[in-house]
mmCIF file of C-alpha atoms in Angstrom:
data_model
loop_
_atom_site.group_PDB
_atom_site.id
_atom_site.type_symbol
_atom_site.label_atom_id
_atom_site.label_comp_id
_atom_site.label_asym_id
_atom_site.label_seq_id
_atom_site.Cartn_x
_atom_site.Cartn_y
_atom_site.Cartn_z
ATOM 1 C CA UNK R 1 63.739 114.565 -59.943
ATOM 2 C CA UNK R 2 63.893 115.627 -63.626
ATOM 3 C CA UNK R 3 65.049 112.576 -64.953
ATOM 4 C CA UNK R 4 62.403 110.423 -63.315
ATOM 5 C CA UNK R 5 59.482 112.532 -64.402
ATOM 6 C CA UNK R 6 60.870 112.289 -68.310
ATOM 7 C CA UNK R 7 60.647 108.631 -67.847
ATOM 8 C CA UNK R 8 57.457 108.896 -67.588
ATOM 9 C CA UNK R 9 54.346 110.368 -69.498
ATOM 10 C CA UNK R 10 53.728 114.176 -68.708
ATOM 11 C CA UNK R 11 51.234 114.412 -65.398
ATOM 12 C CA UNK R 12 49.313 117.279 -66.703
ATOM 13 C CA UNK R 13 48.676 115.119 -70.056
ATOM 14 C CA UNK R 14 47.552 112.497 -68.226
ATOM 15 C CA UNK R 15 45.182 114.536 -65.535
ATOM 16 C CA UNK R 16 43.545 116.021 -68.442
ATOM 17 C CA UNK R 17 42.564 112.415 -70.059
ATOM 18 C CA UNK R 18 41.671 111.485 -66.443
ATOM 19 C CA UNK R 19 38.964 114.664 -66.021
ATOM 20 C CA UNK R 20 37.601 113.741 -69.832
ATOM 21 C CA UNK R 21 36.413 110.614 -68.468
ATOM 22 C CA UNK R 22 35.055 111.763 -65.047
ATOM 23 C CA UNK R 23 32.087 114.108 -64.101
ATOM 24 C CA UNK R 24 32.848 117.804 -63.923
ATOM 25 C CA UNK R 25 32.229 117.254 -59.875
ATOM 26 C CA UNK R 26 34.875 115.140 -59.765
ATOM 27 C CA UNK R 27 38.075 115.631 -58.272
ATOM 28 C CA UNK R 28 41.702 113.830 -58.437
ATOM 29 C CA UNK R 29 43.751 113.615 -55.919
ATOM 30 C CA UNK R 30 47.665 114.764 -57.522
ATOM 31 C CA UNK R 31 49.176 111.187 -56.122
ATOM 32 C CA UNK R 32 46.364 109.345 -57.797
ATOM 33 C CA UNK R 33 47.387 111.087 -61.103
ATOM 34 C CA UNK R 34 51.077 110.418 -60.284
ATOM 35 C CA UNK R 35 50.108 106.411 -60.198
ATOM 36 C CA UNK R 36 48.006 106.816 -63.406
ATOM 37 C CA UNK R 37 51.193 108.089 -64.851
ATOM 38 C CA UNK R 38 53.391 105.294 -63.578
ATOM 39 C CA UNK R 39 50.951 102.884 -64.811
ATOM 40 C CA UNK R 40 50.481 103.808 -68.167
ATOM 41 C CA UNK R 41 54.022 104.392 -68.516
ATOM 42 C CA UNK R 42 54.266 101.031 -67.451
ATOM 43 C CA UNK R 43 51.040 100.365 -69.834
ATOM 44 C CA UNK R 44 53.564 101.029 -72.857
ATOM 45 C CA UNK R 45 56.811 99.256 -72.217
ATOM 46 C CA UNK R 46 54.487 96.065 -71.430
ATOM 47 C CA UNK R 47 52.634 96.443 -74.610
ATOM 48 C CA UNK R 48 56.175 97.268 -76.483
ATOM 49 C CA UNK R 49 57.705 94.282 -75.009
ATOM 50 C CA UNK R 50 55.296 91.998 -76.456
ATOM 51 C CA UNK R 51 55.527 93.352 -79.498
ATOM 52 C CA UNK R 52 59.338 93.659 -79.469
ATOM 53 C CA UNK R 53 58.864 89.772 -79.122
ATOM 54 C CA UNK R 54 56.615 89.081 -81.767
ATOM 55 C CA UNK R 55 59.236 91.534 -83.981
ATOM 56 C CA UNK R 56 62.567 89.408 -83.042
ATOM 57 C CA UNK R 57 60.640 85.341 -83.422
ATOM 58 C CA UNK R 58 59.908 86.957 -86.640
ATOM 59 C CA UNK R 59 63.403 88.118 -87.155
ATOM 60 C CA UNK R 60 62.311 91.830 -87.999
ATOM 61 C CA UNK R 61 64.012 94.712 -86.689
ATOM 62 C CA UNK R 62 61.453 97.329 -86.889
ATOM 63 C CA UNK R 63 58.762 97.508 -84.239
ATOM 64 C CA UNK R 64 55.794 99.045 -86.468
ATOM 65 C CA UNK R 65 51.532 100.328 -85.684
ATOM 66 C CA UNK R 66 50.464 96.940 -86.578
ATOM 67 C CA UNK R 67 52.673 94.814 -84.086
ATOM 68 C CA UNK R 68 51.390 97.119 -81.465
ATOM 69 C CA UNK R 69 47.586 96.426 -82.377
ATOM 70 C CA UNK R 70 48.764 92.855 -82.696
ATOM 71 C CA UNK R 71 50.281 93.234 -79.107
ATOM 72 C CA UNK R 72 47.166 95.218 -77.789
ATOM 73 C CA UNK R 73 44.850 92.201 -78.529
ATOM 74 C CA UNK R 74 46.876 89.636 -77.540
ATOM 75 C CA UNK R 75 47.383 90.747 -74.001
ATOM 76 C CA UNK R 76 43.648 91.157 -73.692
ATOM 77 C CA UNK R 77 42.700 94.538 -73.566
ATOM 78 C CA UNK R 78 40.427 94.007 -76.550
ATOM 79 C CA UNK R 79 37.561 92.259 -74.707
ATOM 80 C CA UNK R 80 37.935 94.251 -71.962
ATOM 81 C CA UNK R 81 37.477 97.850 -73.351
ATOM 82 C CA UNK R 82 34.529 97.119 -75.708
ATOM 83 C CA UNK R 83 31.994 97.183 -73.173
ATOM 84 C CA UNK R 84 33.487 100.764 -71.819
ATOM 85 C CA UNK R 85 34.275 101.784 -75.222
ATOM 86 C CA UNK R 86 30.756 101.415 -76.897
ATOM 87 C CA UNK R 87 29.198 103.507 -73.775
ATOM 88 C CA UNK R 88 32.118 106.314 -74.475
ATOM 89 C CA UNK R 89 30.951 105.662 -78.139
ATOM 90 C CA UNK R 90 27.342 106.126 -77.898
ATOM 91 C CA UNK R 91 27.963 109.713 -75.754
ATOM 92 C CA UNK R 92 29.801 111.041 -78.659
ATOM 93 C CA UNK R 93 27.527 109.653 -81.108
ATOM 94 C CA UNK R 94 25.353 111.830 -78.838
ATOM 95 C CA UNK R 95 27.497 114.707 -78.858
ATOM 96 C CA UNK R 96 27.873 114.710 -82.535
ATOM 97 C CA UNK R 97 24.557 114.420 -83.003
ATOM 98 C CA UNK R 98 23.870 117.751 -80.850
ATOM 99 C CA UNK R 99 26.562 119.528 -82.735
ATOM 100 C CA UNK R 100 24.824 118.182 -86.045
ATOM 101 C CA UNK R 101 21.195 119.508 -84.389
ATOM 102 C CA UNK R 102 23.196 122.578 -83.509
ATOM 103 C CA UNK R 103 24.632 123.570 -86.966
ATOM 104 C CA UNK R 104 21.242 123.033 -88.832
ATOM 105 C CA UNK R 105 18.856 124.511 -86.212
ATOM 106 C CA UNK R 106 21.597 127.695 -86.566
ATOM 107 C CA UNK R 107 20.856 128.048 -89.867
ATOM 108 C CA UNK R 108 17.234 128.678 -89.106
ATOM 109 C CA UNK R 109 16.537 130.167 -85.897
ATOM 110 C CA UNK R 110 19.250 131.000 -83.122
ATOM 111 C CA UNK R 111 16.579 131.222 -80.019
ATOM 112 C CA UNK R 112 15.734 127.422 -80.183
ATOM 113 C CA UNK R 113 19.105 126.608 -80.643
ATOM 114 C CA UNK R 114 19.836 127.527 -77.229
ATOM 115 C CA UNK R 115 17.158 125.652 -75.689
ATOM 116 C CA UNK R 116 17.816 122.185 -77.591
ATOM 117 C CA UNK R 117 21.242 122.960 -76.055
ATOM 118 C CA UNK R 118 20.334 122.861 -72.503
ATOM 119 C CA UNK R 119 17.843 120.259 -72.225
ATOM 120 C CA UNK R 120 20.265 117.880 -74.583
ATOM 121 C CA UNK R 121 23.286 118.530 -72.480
ATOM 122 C CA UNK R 122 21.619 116.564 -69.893
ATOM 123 C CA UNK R 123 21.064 113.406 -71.699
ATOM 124 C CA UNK R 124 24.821 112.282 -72.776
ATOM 125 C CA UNK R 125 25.807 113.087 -68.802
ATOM 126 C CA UNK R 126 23.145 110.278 -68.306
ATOM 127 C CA UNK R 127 24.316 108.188 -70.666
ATOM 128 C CA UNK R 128 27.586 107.675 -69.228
ATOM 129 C CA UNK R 129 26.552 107.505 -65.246
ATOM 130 C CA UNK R 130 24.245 104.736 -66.161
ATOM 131 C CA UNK R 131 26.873 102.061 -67.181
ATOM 132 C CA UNK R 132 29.418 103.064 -64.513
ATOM 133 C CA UNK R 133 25.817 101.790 -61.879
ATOM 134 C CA UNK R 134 26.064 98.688 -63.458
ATOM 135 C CA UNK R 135 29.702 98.412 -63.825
ATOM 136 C CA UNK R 136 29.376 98.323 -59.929
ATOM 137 C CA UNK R 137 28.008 95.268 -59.662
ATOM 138 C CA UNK R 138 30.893 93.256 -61.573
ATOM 139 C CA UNK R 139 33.541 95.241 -58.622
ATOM 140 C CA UNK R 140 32.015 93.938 -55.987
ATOM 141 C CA UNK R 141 32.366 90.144 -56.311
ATOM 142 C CA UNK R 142 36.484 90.544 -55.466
ATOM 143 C CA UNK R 143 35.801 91.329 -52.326
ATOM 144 C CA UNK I 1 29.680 96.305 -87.709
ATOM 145 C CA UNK I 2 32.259 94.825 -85.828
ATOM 146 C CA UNK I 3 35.688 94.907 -86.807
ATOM 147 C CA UNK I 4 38.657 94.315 -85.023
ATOM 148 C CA UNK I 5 38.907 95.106 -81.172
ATOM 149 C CA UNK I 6 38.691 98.848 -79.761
ATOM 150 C CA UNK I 7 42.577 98.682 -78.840
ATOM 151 C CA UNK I 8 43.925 96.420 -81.433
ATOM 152 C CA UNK I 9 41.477 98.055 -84.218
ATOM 153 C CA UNK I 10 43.060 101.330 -83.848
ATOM 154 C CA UNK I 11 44.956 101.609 -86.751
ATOM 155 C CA UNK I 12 42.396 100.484 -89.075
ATOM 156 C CA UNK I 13 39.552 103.064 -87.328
ATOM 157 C CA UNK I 14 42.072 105.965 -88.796
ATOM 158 C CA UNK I 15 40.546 107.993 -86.253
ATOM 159 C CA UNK I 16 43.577 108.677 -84.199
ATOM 160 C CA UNK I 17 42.598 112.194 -83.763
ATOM 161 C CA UNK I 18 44.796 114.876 -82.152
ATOM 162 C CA UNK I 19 47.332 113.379 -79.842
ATOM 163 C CA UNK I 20 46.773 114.571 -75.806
ATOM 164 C CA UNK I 21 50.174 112.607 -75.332
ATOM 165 C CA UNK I 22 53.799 113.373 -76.433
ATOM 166 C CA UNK I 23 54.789 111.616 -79.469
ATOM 167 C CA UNK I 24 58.240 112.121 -78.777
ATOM 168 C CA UNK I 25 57.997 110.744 -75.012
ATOM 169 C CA UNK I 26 55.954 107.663 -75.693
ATOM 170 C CA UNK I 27 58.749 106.962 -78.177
ATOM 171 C CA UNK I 28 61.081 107.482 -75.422
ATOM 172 C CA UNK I 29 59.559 104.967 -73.070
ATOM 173 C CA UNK I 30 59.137 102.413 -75.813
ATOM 174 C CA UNK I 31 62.969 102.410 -76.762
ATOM 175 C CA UNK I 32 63.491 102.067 -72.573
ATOM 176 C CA UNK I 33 61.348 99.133 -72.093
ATOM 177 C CA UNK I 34 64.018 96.846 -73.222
ATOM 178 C CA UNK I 35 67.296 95.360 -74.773
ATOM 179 C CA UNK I 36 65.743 93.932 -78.064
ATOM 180 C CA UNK I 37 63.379 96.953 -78.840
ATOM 181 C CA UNK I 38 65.655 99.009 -81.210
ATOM 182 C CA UNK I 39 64.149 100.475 -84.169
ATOM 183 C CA UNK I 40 60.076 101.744 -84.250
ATOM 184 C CA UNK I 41 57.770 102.752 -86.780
ATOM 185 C CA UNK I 42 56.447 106.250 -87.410
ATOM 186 C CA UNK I 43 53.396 105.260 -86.773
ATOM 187 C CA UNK I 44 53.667 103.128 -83.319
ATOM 188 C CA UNK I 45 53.699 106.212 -81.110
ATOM 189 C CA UNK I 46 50.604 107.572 -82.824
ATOM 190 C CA UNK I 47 48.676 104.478 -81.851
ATOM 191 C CA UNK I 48 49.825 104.241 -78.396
ATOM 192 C CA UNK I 49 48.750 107.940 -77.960
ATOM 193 C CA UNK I 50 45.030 106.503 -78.695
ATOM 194 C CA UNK I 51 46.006 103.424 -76.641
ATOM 195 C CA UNK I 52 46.699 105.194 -73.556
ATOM 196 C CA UNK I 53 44.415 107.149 -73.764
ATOM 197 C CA UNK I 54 41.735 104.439 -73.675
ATOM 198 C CA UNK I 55 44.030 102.713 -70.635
ATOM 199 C CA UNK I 56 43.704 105.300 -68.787
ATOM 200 C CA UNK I 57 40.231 106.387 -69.596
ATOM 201 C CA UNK I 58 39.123 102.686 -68.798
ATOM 202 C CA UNK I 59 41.441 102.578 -65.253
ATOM 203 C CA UNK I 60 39.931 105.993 -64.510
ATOM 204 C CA UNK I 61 36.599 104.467 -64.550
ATOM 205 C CA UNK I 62 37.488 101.601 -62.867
ATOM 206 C CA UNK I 63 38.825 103.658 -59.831
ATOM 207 C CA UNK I 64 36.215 106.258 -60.016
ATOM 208 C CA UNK I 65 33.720 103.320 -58.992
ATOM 209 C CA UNK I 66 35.691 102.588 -55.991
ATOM 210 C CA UNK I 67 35.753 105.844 -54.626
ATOM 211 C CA UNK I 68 31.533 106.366 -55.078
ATOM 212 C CA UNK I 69 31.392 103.052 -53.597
ATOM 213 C CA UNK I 70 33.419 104.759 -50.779
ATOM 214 C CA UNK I 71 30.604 107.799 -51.388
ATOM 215 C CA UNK I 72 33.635 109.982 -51.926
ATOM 216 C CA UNK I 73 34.351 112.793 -54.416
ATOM 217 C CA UNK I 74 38.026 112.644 -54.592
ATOM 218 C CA UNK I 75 39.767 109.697 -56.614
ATOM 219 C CA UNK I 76 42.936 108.433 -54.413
ATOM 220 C CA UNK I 77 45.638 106.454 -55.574
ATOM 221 C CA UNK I 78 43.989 103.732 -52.917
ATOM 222 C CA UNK I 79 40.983 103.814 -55.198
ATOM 223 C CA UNK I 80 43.516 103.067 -58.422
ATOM 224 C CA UNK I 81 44.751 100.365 -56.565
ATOM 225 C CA UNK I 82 41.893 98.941 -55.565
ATOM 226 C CA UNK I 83 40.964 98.730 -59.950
ATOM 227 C CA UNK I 84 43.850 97.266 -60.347
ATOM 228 C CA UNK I 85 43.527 94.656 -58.081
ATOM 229 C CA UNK I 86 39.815 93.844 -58.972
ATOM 230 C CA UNK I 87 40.728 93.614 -62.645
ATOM 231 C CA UNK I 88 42.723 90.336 -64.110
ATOM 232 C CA UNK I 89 44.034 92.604 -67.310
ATOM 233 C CA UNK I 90 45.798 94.952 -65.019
ATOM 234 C CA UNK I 91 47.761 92.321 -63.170
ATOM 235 C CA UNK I 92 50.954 93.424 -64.592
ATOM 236 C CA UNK I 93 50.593 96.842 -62.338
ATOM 237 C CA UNK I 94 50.178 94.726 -59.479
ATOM 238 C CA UNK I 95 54.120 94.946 -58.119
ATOM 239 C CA UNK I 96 53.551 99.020 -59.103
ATOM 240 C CA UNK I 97 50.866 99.894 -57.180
ATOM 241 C CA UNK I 98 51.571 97.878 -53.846
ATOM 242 C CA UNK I 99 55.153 99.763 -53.964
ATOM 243 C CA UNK I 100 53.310 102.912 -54.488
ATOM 244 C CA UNK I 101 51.083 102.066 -51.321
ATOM 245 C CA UNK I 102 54.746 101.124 -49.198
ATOM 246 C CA UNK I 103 56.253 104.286 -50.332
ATOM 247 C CA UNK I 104 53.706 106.760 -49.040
ATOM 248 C CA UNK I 105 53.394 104.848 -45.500
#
């Protein structure tokens, strides 16, 4: 049992990244981790391959950051993640722009500071529930 | 501003931040995923740290609309399959998650 799980990438590692993306409600069943560990163990030695390739055509020996990002857009995952990335992108703009708010409001008066906390921690959860709606839609046409 | 894409872009962001996933074991699966992959850069686990991380944010998602579709709180590994099946990019974890599926059953 120890050797398979240090094939793969660490469960708790990858539950964590799993709950950063979800609502706090959410839960995770521990086999549903298990097969997001599988896959993006899998996720890497696919990638790797690919870039292995692109290493030995070229007759280089040294698999290196940019064959990877090379490998990464090749297979496709670029076009895929932008739309999910900018959303993810836009709630930390959001974030970082209440920690900004934060940090100068603290500087003047600490009683308002709580209350721009509050009412702005609801807006970035909105943020990212409104493109998983429409995300939906694009599901349901498999099946 | 757009510059290269959100995966392949990663080195060139420089905003690979602190790593949630074991440099040494991504190395580990990398050198395991075949005959002709001997030597790796420094710098290859560090971007598959930020890689993975985006995988599995964006499968997460992906499965996470399966099971509210299902009006269900819990994520399954049935909803994880279900992503992978309704997504063309993850057809390479097709033959993993239908043995996962046999395995339980």
């Amino acid at each position: 049992m120890v050797d398979e799980q240090e094939r793969l990438l660490p469960i708790a590692n990858v539950g964590r990244i799993m709950k950063q993306i979800l609502p706090p409600s959410a839960k995770v069943s521990k086999e549903a981790k298990q097969t997001m560990q599988e896959c993006a163990t899998e996720f890497i030695s696919f990638v790797t391959g690919e870039a292995s390739d692109k290493c030995r055509k070229e007759n280089r020996k040294t698999v290196n950051g940019d064959d990877i990002c090379w490998a990464l857009g090749a297979l496709g995952f670029d076009n895929h993640a932008d739309a999910i990335v900018r959303y993810l992108h836009k709630f930390r703009v959001a974030e970082r722009d209440k920690a900004a708010q934060n940090k100068a409001s603290c500087s003047r008066n600490s009683q308002d500071k709580e209350e721009e906390e509050s009412s702005q921690d609801q807006q970035p959860h909105q943020q990212a529930d409104v493109p998983s709606n429409s995300k939906l839609q694009v599901l349901e046409f498999s099946h | 501003m757009r510059q290269a894409g959100s995966y392949s872009g990663i080195l060139m962001s420089g905003k690979t931040g602190p790593h949630l996933l074991p440099l040494a074991r991504i190395k580990k699966i990398m050198k395991k995923s075949g005959d002709g992959v001997k030597m790796i850069s420094g710098e290859s686990p560090i971007v598959f740290s930020k890689a993975c991380e985006m995988f599995i944010g964006e499968l997460t998602q992906r499965s996470w609309m399966v099971t509210m579709q299902g009006k269900r709180r819990t994520l399954n590994k049935e909803d994880v399959a279900s992503a992978v099946m309704a997504t063309d990019l993850f057809d390479f974890l097709l033959n993993l998650v239908s043995e996962d599926t046999f395995k339980s059953s």
